[in-house]
Short mmCIF file of C-alpha atoms in Angstrom, two decimals:
data_model
loop_
_atom_site.label_atom_id
_atom_site.label_comp_id
_atom_site.label_asym_id
_atom_site.label_seq_id
_atom_site.Cartn_x
_atom_site.Cartn_y
_atom_site.Cartn_z
CA MET A 19 -45.24 23.13 81.43
CA ALA A 20 -42.89 21.10 79.25
CA ASN A 21 -42.52 18.41 81.93
CA ASP A 22 -46.30 18.14 82.27
CA PHE A 23 -46.66 17.74 78.52
CA VAL A 24 -44.01 15.01 78.40
CA LYS A 25 -45.59 13.21 81.35
CA THR A 26 -49.04 13.34 79.76
CA PHE A 27 -47.63 12.15 76.43
CA VAL A 28 -45.86 9.18 78.04
CA GLN A 29 -49.00 8.25 79.96
CA MET A 30 -51.05 8.38 76.77
CA CYS A 31 -48.51 6.19 74.94
CA ASN A 32 -48.53 3.65 77.77
CA TYR A 33 -52.32 3.63 77.69
CA LEU A 34 -52.47 3.04 73.92
CA GLN A 35 -49.90 0.26 74.20
CA GLU A 36 -51.99 -1.86 76.60
CA PRO A 37 -53.17 -5.17 75.04
CA CYS A 38 -56.59 -4.93 76.70
CA HIS A 39 -57.64 -2.32 74.11
CA VAL A 40 -56.79 -4.76 71.31
CA ALA A 41 -58.76 -7.49 73.09
CA ARG A 42 -61.77 -5.21 73.52
CA PHE A 43 -61.72 -4.26 69.85
CA GLN A 44 -61.49 -7.92 68.83
CA ASN A 45 -64.38 -8.75 71.15
CA PHE A 46 -66.43 -5.88 69.69
CA CYS A 47 -65.74 -7.25 66.18
CA GLY A 48 -66.82 -10.77 67.16
CA VAL A 49 -63.45 -12.49 67.66
CA LYS A 50 -63.48 -14.84 70.67
CA GLY A 51 -60.51 -16.77 71.98
CA THR A 52 -60.50 -20.39 73.13
CA PHE A 53 -57.87 -20.00 75.83
CA PRO A 54 -57.63 -22.79 78.44
CA VAL A 55 -59.46 -22.06 81.69
CA LYS A 56 -57.57 -21.97 84.96
CA THR A 57 -59.72 -22.22 88.09
CA SER A 58 -58.77 -22.45 91.76
CA LYS A 59 -59.76 -25.43 93.89
CA PRO A 60 -61.06 -24.35 97.29
CA ASP A 61 -59.10 -27.05 99.09
CA SER A 62 -55.73 -26.61 97.38
CA GLY A 63 -55.76 -23.13 95.92
CA GLN A 64 -53.93 -24.51 92.84
CA PRO A 65 -55.05 -23.71 89.29
CA GLU A 66 -56.65 -26.45 87.26
CA GLN A 67 -56.76 -26.35 83.47
CA ASP A 68 -59.88 -27.48 81.67
CA SER A 69 -59.10 -30.62 79.69
CA THR A 70 -61.02 -29.53 76.60
CA GLY A 71 -58.84 -26.46 76.16
CA LEU A 72 -61.92 -24.29 75.58
CA ARG A 73 -63.32 -21.70 77.96
CA LYS A 74 -66.66 -22.88 79.31
CA ARG A 75 -69.36 -21.07 81.24
CA PHE A 76 -68.60 -21.40 84.90
CA GLN A 77 -69.52 -19.69 88.16
CA GLN A 78 -66.92 -17.30 89.45
CA SER A 79 -66.98 -14.78 92.27
CA SER A 80 -66.82 -11.08 91.51
CA ASP A 81 -63.32 -10.74 92.94
CA ILE A 82 -61.69 -13.03 90.36
CA SER A 83 -60.05 -10.94 87.61
CA VAL A 84 -59.99 -11.81 83.94
CA GLY A 85 -57.16 -11.41 81.47
CA ASN A 86 -57.57 -7.76 80.55
CA GLY A 87 -57.73 -6.45 84.06
CA ALA A 88 -61.52 -6.32 84.25
CA THR A 89 -63.54 -8.28 86.80
CA GLY A 90 -65.87 -11.16 86.12
CA ASP A 91 -69.38 -11.86 87.36
CA ALA A 92 -71.45 -14.88 88.28
CA ALA A 93 -72.56 -15.54 84.74
CA GLY A 94 -69.54 -14.50 82.71
CA ALA A 95 -66.72 -16.51 81.22
CA GLN A 96 -63.47 -15.05 79.98
CA VAL A 97 -63.24 -15.12 76.24
CA ASN A 98 -60.52 -13.08 74.53
CA GLY A 99 -59.93 -11.34 77.82
CA MET A 100 -63.55 -10.17 77.91
CA GLN A 101 -66.75 -11.47 79.47
CA GLY A 102 -68.17 -14.19 77.26
CA ASP A 103 -71.55 -15.73 76.57
CA ASN A 104 -72.91 -19.07 75.42
CA ALA A 105 -71.12 -18.65 72.12
CA ALA A 106 -67.88 -19.42 73.89
CA ALA A 107 -69.04 -22.85 74.87
CA PRO A 108 -67.86 -25.91 72.96
CA GLY A 109 -71.19 -26.17 71.17
CA ALA A 110 -71.02 -22.63 69.83
CA ALA A 111 -69.78 -23.73 66.40
CA SER A 112 -73.31 -25.03 65.70
CA ASP A 113 -74.49 -21.40 65.56
CA PRO A 114 -74.78 -20.56 61.83
CA ASP A 115 -73.31 -17.10 62.49
CA THR A 116 -70.29 -18.54 64.32
CA ALA A 117 -67.30 -20.28 62.80
CA ARG A 118 -64.20 -21.87 64.26
CA ALA A 119 -60.98 -20.79 62.65
CA LYS A 120 -57.22 -21.15 62.88
CA PRO A 121 -54.80 -18.25 62.29
CA LEU A 122 -54.55 -17.18 58.66
CA ARG A 123 -51.08 -18.57 58.07
CA ARG A 124 -48.60 -20.58 60.04
CA ASN A 125 -45.11 -19.56 61.01
CA SER A 126 -42.93 -20.70 58.10
CA LEU A 127 -39.86 -21.00 60.35
CA THR A 128 -41.31 -22.89 63.33
CA GLY A 129 -44.46 -24.47 61.85
CA ASP A 130 -46.61 -22.95 64.63
CA VAL A 131 -50.27 -22.92 63.53
CA GLY A 132 -51.59 -20.96 66.51
CA GLN A 133 -54.61 -21.18 68.81
CA GLU A 134 -58.11 -21.88 67.52
CA PHE A 135 -60.61 -19.03 67.90
CA LEU A 136 -64.28 -18.29 67.22
CA ILE A 137 -65.63 -15.82 64.64
CA HIS A 138 -69.04 -14.29 65.37
CA ASN A 139 -68.97 -11.68 62.58
CA LYS A 140 -67.86 -13.26 59.33
CA PHE A 141 -68.18 -10.04 57.33
CA LEU A 142 -65.65 -8.22 59.51
CA PHE A 143 -63.38 -11.27 59.48
CA TYR A 144 -63.26 -11.32 55.68
CA LEU A 145 -63.01 -7.52 55.48
CA PHE A 146 -60.02 -7.29 57.81
CA THR A 147 -58.43 -10.39 56.27
CA PHE A 148 -58.57 -8.56 52.95
CA GLY A 149 -57.22 -5.45 54.65
CA THR A 150 -54.23 -7.21 56.17
CA GLU A 151 -53.44 -8.83 52.81
CA LEU A 152 -53.22 -5.32 51.29
CA GLY A 153 -50.13 -4.79 53.45
CA ASN A 154 -48.52 -8.21 53.03
CA GLU A 155 -45.42 -8.82 50.96
CA MET A 156 -47.26 -11.33 48.78
CA PHE A 157 -49.77 -8.68 47.71
CA PHE A 158 -47.01 -6.28 46.69
CA ILE A 159 -45.19 -9.07 44.86
CA ILE A 160 -48.35 -9.31 42.73
CA PHE A 161 -49.30 -5.61 42.69
CA PHE A 162 -46.00 -4.10 41.57
CA PRO A 163 -45.53 -6.45 38.59
CA PHE A 164 -49.13 -5.91 37.46
CA VAL A 165 -48.65 -2.13 37.50
CA PHE A 166 -45.26 -2.44 35.80
CA TRP A 167 -46.37 -4.79 33.02
CA ASN A 168 -49.84 -3.38 32.31
CA ILE A 169 -50.21 0.22 33.51
CA ASP A 170 -47.16 2.42 34.18
CA ALA A 171 -43.59 1.15 34.57
CA LEU A 172 -42.28 4.47 35.91
CA VAL A 173 -44.85 4.57 38.71
CA SER A 174 -44.13 0.95 39.65
CA ARG A 175 -40.36 1.54 39.81
CA ARG A 176 -40.77 4.48 42.16
CA LEU A 177 -43.31 2.68 44.31
CA ILE A 178 -40.80 -0.13 44.80
CA VAL A 179 -38.22 2.42 46.03
CA VAL A 180 -40.65 3.81 48.62
CA TRP A 181 -41.80 0.33 49.65
CA ALA A 182 -38.24 -0.96 50.09
CA TRP A 183 -37.12 1.99 52.21
CA ASN A 184 -40.26 1.86 54.37
CA LEU A 185 -39.64 -1.80 55.11
CA PHE A 186 -35.95 -1.23 55.79
CA VAL A 187 -36.47 1.74 58.12
CA GLY A 188 -39.44 0.11 59.83
CA GLN A 189 -37.71 -3.21 60.44
CA SER A 190 -34.54 -1.49 61.63
CA THR A 191 -36.61 0.52 64.11
CA LYS A 192 -38.28 -2.68 65.33
CA ASP A 193 -34.90 -4.24 66.02
CA MET A 194 -33.77 -1.16 67.95
CA VAL A 195 -36.95 -0.62 69.99
CA ARG A 196 -37.49 -4.37 70.59
CA TRP A 197 -41.10 -4.21 71.77
CA SER A 198 -42.93 -7.52 72.03
CA ARG A 199 -46.25 -8.33 70.37
CA PRO A 200 -49.48 -7.80 72.36
CA ALA A 201 -49.82 -10.44 75.09
CA SER A 202 -52.00 -13.47 74.32
CA PRO A 203 -54.19 -13.86 76.32
CA PRO A 204 -56.04 -11.50 76.43
CA VAL A 205 -55.34 -10.84 72.73
CA VAL A 206 -56.37 -13.48 70.18
CA LYS A 207 -53.70 -14.21 67.58
CA VAL A 208 -55.80 -14.24 64.41
CA GLU A 209 -52.50 -14.27 62.53
CA VAL A 210 -49.39 -16.17 63.66
CA PHE A 211 -46.20 -14.13 63.78
CA TYR A 212 -42.49 -14.88 63.95
CA ASN A 213 -41.40 -15.23 67.57
CA SER A 214 -38.20 -13.35 66.77
CA GLU A 215 -39.93 -10.34 65.21
CA TYR A 216 -40.73 -7.25 67.24
CA SER A 217 -43.74 -5.00 66.80
CA MET A 218 -42.90 -1.28 67.08
CA PRO A 219 -43.72 0.23 64.63
CA SER A 220 -46.18 -1.71 62.50
CA THR A 221 -44.51 -2.19 59.11
CA HIS A 222 -47.91 -3.22 57.72
CA ALA A 223 -49.26 0.18 58.71
CA MET A 224 -46.17 1.80 57.19
CA THR A 225 -46.34 0.13 53.78
CA GLY A 226 -50.15 0.14 53.82
CA THR A 227 -50.02 3.92 54.21
CA ALA A 228 -46.96 4.87 52.17
CA ILE A 229 -47.85 2.89 49.04
CA PRO A 230 -51.44 4.11 48.45
CA PHE A 231 -50.56 7.74 49.19
CA CYS A 232 -47.38 7.54 47.09
CA LEU A 233 -49.41 5.96 44.29
CA PHE A 234 -51.86 8.84 44.52
CA MET A 235 -49.11 11.50 44.48
CA LEU A 236 -47.28 9.84 41.57
CA THR A 237 -50.36 9.37 39.37
CA TYR A 238 -52.43 12.49 40.07
CA GLY A 239 -51.66 14.87 37.21
CA ARG A 240 -49.84 12.12 35.32
CA TRP A 241 -53.11 10.23 34.80
CA GLN A 242 -56.52 11.81 34.42
CA TYR A 243 -58.89 11.02 37.31
CA PRO A 244 -60.77 13.06 39.97
CA PHE A 245 -58.74 14.22 42.97
CA LEU A 246 -61.30 13.10 45.54
CA PHE A 247 -61.47 9.64 43.99
CA GLY A 248 -57.70 9.10 44.21
CA PHE A 249 -57.39 10.54 47.70
CA GLY A 250 -60.41 8.58 48.92
CA VAL A 251 -58.97 5.29 47.63
CA ALA A 252 -55.59 6.00 49.24
CA LEU A 253 -57.15 6.93 52.59
CA SER A 254 -59.51 3.93 52.61
CA TRP A 255 -56.64 1.57 51.76
CA SER A 256 -54.51 2.97 54.57
CA VAL A 257 -57.25 2.90 57.21
CA LEU A 258 -58.29 -0.64 56.32
CA VAL A 259 -54.72 -1.96 56.61
CA CYS A 260 -54.07 -0.13 59.90
CA VAL A 261 -57.30 -1.24 61.60
CA SER A 262 -56.84 -4.81 60.36
CA ARG A 263 -53.56 -5.11 62.28
CA VAL A 264 -55.37 -4.42 65.55
CA TYR A 265 -58.13 -6.87 64.58
CA MET A 266 -55.52 -9.55 63.85
CA GLY A 267 -53.99 -9.06 67.30
CA MET A 268 -50.63 -8.29 65.74
CA HIS A 269 -50.16 -4.74 67.01
CA SER A 270 -51.31 -2.39 69.71
CA ILE A 271 -53.08 0.86 68.87
CA LEU A 272 -49.90 2.81 69.61
CA GLU A 273 -47.82 0.68 67.22
CA VAL A 274 -50.30 1.20 64.39
CA ILE A 275 -50.50 4.97 64.93
CA THR A 276 -46.70 5.15 65.07
CA GLY A 277 -46.40 3.17 61.82
CA PHE A 278 -48.92 5.44 60.10
CA LEU A 279 -47.14 8.65 61.13
CA TYR A 280 -43.69 7.15 60.51
CA SER A 281 -44.59 6.26 56.94
CA LEU A 282 -45.84 9.78 56.23
CA LEU A 283 -42.52 11.16 57.49
CA ILE A 284 -40.54 8.78 55.26
CA LEU A 285 -42.79 9.56 52.30
CA ALA A 286 -42.33 13.31 52.85
CA PHE A 287 -38.56 12.76 52.67
CA PHE A 288 -38.44 10.46 49.64
CA HIS A 289 -41.20 11.79 47.40
CA PRO A 290 -39.39 15.00 46.35
CA ILE A 291 -36.24 13.06 45.38
CA LEU A 292 -37.82 10.04 43.68
CA ASP A 293 -37.14 11.53 40.25
CA LYS A 294 -33.43 11.97 41.07
CA ILE A 295 -33.20 8.45 42.50
CA ASP A 296 -34.85 6.95 39.42
CA SER A 297 -32.56 8.94 37.10
CA PHE A 298 -29.48 7.84 39.02
CA TYR A 299 -30.55 4.19 38.83
CA MET A 300 -30.84 4.55 35.04
CA MET A 301 -27.84 6.71 34.15
CA GLY A 302 -25.41 6.74 37.09
CA HIS A 303 -21.96 5.36 36.22
CA TYR A 304 -21.62 3.81 39.68
CA ALA A 305 -25.28 2.94 40.05
CA PRO A 306 -24.84 -0.88 40.21
CA LEU A 307 -22.23 -0.60 42.97
CA VAL A 308 -24.28 1.91 44.96
CA ILE A 309 -27.40 -0.22 44.59
CA ILE A 310 -25.69 -3.37 45.85
CA VAL A 311 -24.06 -1.58 48.78
CA SER A 312 -27.01 0.58 49.86
CA HIS A 313 -30.01 -1.71 49.43
CA ALA A 314 -30.88 -3.97 52.37
CA LEU A 315 -34.00 -5.34 50.70
CA GLY A 316 -33.48 -7.86 47.92
CA THR A 317 -36.53 -6.95 45.84
CA GLY A 318 -35.56 -3.28 45.77
CA ALA A 319 -31.96 -4.06 44.83
CA GLY A 320 -33.01 -6.39 42.01
CA ALA A 321 -35.53 -3.93 40.60
CA ALA A 322 -33.01 -1.08 40.75
CA LEU A 323 -30.32 -3.13 38.96
CA ALA A 324 -32.87 -4.11 36.32
CA THR A 325 -33.74 -0.43 35.81
CA TYR A 326 -30.08 0.29 35.07
CA VAL A 327 -29.83 -2.65 32.64
CA ASN A 328 -33.07 -1.68 30.88
CA TYR A 329 -31.86 1.87 30.30
CA GLN A 330 -28.44 0.76 29.06
CA LEU A 331 -30.06 -1.68 26.62
CA GLY A 332 -32.75 0.77 25.51
CA LEU A 333 -35.59 -1.36 26.86
CA LEU A 334 -37.37 1.31 28.92
CA MET A 335 -40.88 2.07 27.66
CA ASP A 336 -41.70 5.24 29.62
CA PRO A 337 -44.09 7.50 27.67
CA PRO A 338 -42.69 10.89 26.59
CA LEU A 339 -43.58 13.95 28.67
CA SER A 340 -45.46 15.39 25.68
CA SER A 341 -48.07 12.62 26.03
CA LEU A 342 -49.01 13.61 29.60
CA PRO A 343 -51.53 13.52 31.17
CA LEU A 344 -52.27 9.91 30.31
CA THR A 345 -55.82 8.67 29.89
CA PHE A 346 -57.11 5.23 30.75
CA PRO A 347 -57.95 3.24 27.61
CA SER A 348 -61.47 1.98 27.06
CA ILE A 349 -62.00 -1.50 28.44
CA SER A 350 -62.20 -4.12 25.72
CA THR A 351 -62.04 -7.89 25.57
CA SER A 352 -58.64 -7.87 23.85
CA LEU A 353 -57.21 -5.42 26.41
CA VAL A 354 -58.37 -7.53 29.35
CA PHE A 355 -57.14 -10.72 27.68
CA LEU A 356 -53.66 -9.33 26.94
CA SER A 357 -53.35 -7.86 30.45
CA LEU A 358 -54.29 -11.14 32.07
CA LEU A 359 -52.05 -13.10 29.71
CA ARG A 360 -49.06 -10.86 30.51
CA PHE A 361 -49.80 -11.11 34.19
CA LEU A 362 -50.18 -14.91 34.24
CA ILE A 363 -47.05 -15.50 32.15
CA GLY A 364 -45.06 -13.03 34.23
CA VAL A 365 -46.17 -14.46 37.57
CA ALA A 366 -45.40 -17.97 36.34
CA VAL A 367 -41.87 -16.86 35.42
CA LEU A 368 -41.42 -15.23 38.85
CA LEU A 369 -42.69 -18.29 40.70
CA VAL A 370 -40.40 -20.61 38.75
CA THR A 371 -37.49 -18.22 39.35
CA ARG A 372 -38.21 -18.13 43.07
CA MET A 373 -38.53 -21.91 43.25
CA ILE A 374 -35.21 -22.48 41.43
CA MET A 375 -33.36 -19.87 43.48
CA LYS A 376 -34.73 -21.24 46.73
CA ALA A 377 -33.66 -24.78 45.79
CA VAL A 378 -30.16 -23.56 44.94
CA THR A 379 -29.53 -20.86 47.55
CA ILE A 380 -30.35 -22.66 50.81
CA PRO A 381 -28.08 -25.71 50.17
CA PHE A 382 -25.33 -23.34 49.02
CA LEU A 383 -25.56 -21.22 52.18
CA CYS A 384 -25.74 -24.30 54.39
CA ARG A 385 -22.60 -25.67 52.78
CA LEU A 386 -20.91 -22.28 53.06
CA PHE A 387 -21.61 -22.03 56.81
CA GLY A 388 -21.17 -25.73 57.59
CA LEU A 389 -24.82 -26.43 58.44
CA PRO A 390 -26.93 -29.49 57.54
CA SER A 391 -29.18 -28.81 54.55
CA ASP A 392 -31.59 -31.76 54.88
CA ASP A 393 -34.06 -29.73 57.02
CA VAL A 394 -34.81 -26.45 55.24
CA ARG A 395 -36.98 -25.06 58.04
CA GLN A 396 -34.32 -25.74 60.65
CA ALA A 397 -31.63 -24.21 58.44
CA ARG A 398 -33.67 -21.02 57.93
CA GLN A 399 -33.86 -20.46 61.68
CA HIS A 400 -30.21 -19.44 61.51
CA MET A 401 -30.06 -15.73 60.64
CA LYS A 402 -26.80 -16.23 58.75
CA VAL A 403 -28.80 -18.42 56.37
CA GLU A 404 -32.20 -16.69 56.43
CA LEU A 405 -31.01 -13.14 55.72
CA PRO A 406 -28.74 -13.82 52.70
CA TYR A 407 -31.28 -16.37 51.43
CA ARG A 408 -34.02 -13.74 51.32
CA TYR A 409 -31.72 -11.12 49.82
CA ILE A 410 -30.38 -13.34 47.04
CA VAL A 411 -33.69 -14.97 46.11
CA TYR A 412 -35.74 -11.78 46.03
CA SER A 413 -33.00 -9.81 44.29
CA VAL A 414 -33.24 -12.25 41.40
CA VAL A 415 -37.05 -12.15 41.53
CA GLY A 416 -37.01 -8.32 41.45
CA PHE A 417 -34.55 -8.31 38.55
CA SER A 418 -36.68 -10.81 36.64
CA CYS A 419 -39.81 -8.75 37.19
CA VAL A 420 -38.35 -5.51 35.84
CA CYS A 421 -35.98 -6.81 33.14
CA VAL A 422 -36.39 -10.48 32.20
CA VAL A 423 -40.18 -10.65 32.00
CA PRO A 424 -40.62 -7.47 29.87
CA LEU A 425 -37.91 -8.80 27.54
CA LEU A 426 -39.87 -12.06 27.29
CA PHE A 427 -43.00 -10.07 26.44
CA ARG A 428 -41.14 -8.44 23.56
CA ILE A 429 -40.04 -11.81 22.25
CA LEU A 430 -43.63 -13.12 22.47
CA ASN A 431 -45.01 -9.90 20.93
CA LEU A 432 -47.01 -9.17 24.10
CA ALA A 433 -45.37 -5.87 25.06
#
């Protein structure tokens, strides 16, 4: 019985890991690849690549297989590993409902911009682009400071702890499992990824699940709002991020499900002890040493050190327990203006800090390790430069967010 269960479970995992399911979902959502065609000449039997680089409609016998393991027909062309239509032809971009696109961002280490693809459903493209941004580091670099400066510093501090540990555990698991990204073709790479990064589990799915549900658990009862509203927002956020990773061609279905469940396990472990962790960061005699030694993520380390400094200097602004539950203030012009002003000034400080630290750190590390510093992109391809660079730069950014910027607000009378 146990052996049958294990065998069935392994078979199901292998099935969910297959890239053809990702390709089918992309095709269903209107994403079409422009992979080069390879046909066989009757006289030579050698493949010939179409010079335009786009898949065109061509006649093919029913015994010729396409990229996802399916079989073609006399009228079908392979697009994104699926059977295509006239929209896959070079003239398809003239269709008002079709748009040509490049991957959302290029690889910052290699400069790879990816393969062009066709979008037949613009609404889903923008929806899942928004969804994948909800799990990106850049979103959290904006989201956490906004919550810290304008809404609830305590909630933001604890969210950063959960976010940092999810990323650390998820990335460590990736490096141990070492599963490659879904094969392309048949999968269309709507987003370019680092060649050196593995894919199991999806850290987007992890942070995109842990953060909204942790936000809900930290704020429900602390702030006054309906339970169903908070839970619905958290669930919608999580589902949108998870599904967007399949749409982007970045992860298989199995990797997304694993990331979702993995994050819930990590959240179940950390949520009950978040209060003790936060208290230790503020009052522990050896907190700075423990933070530096234990944190593998620069942003988390910087924010934790700033929490300690804020408490020692009496700069923490947490509301007293007697004031709970908190109520949202009425929206006014002055409130919106001050919130936006704090946010813009704070982000400007963080961007300048990041720019200065980047300009200083990379040449320093290159000199330390005896590497040329004239080509920043080439230097960052060395892990002995890239890893400490990220840790140092984002430690300072995290410290600035939690300590320096709030202190600046006090000086400018914007706190």
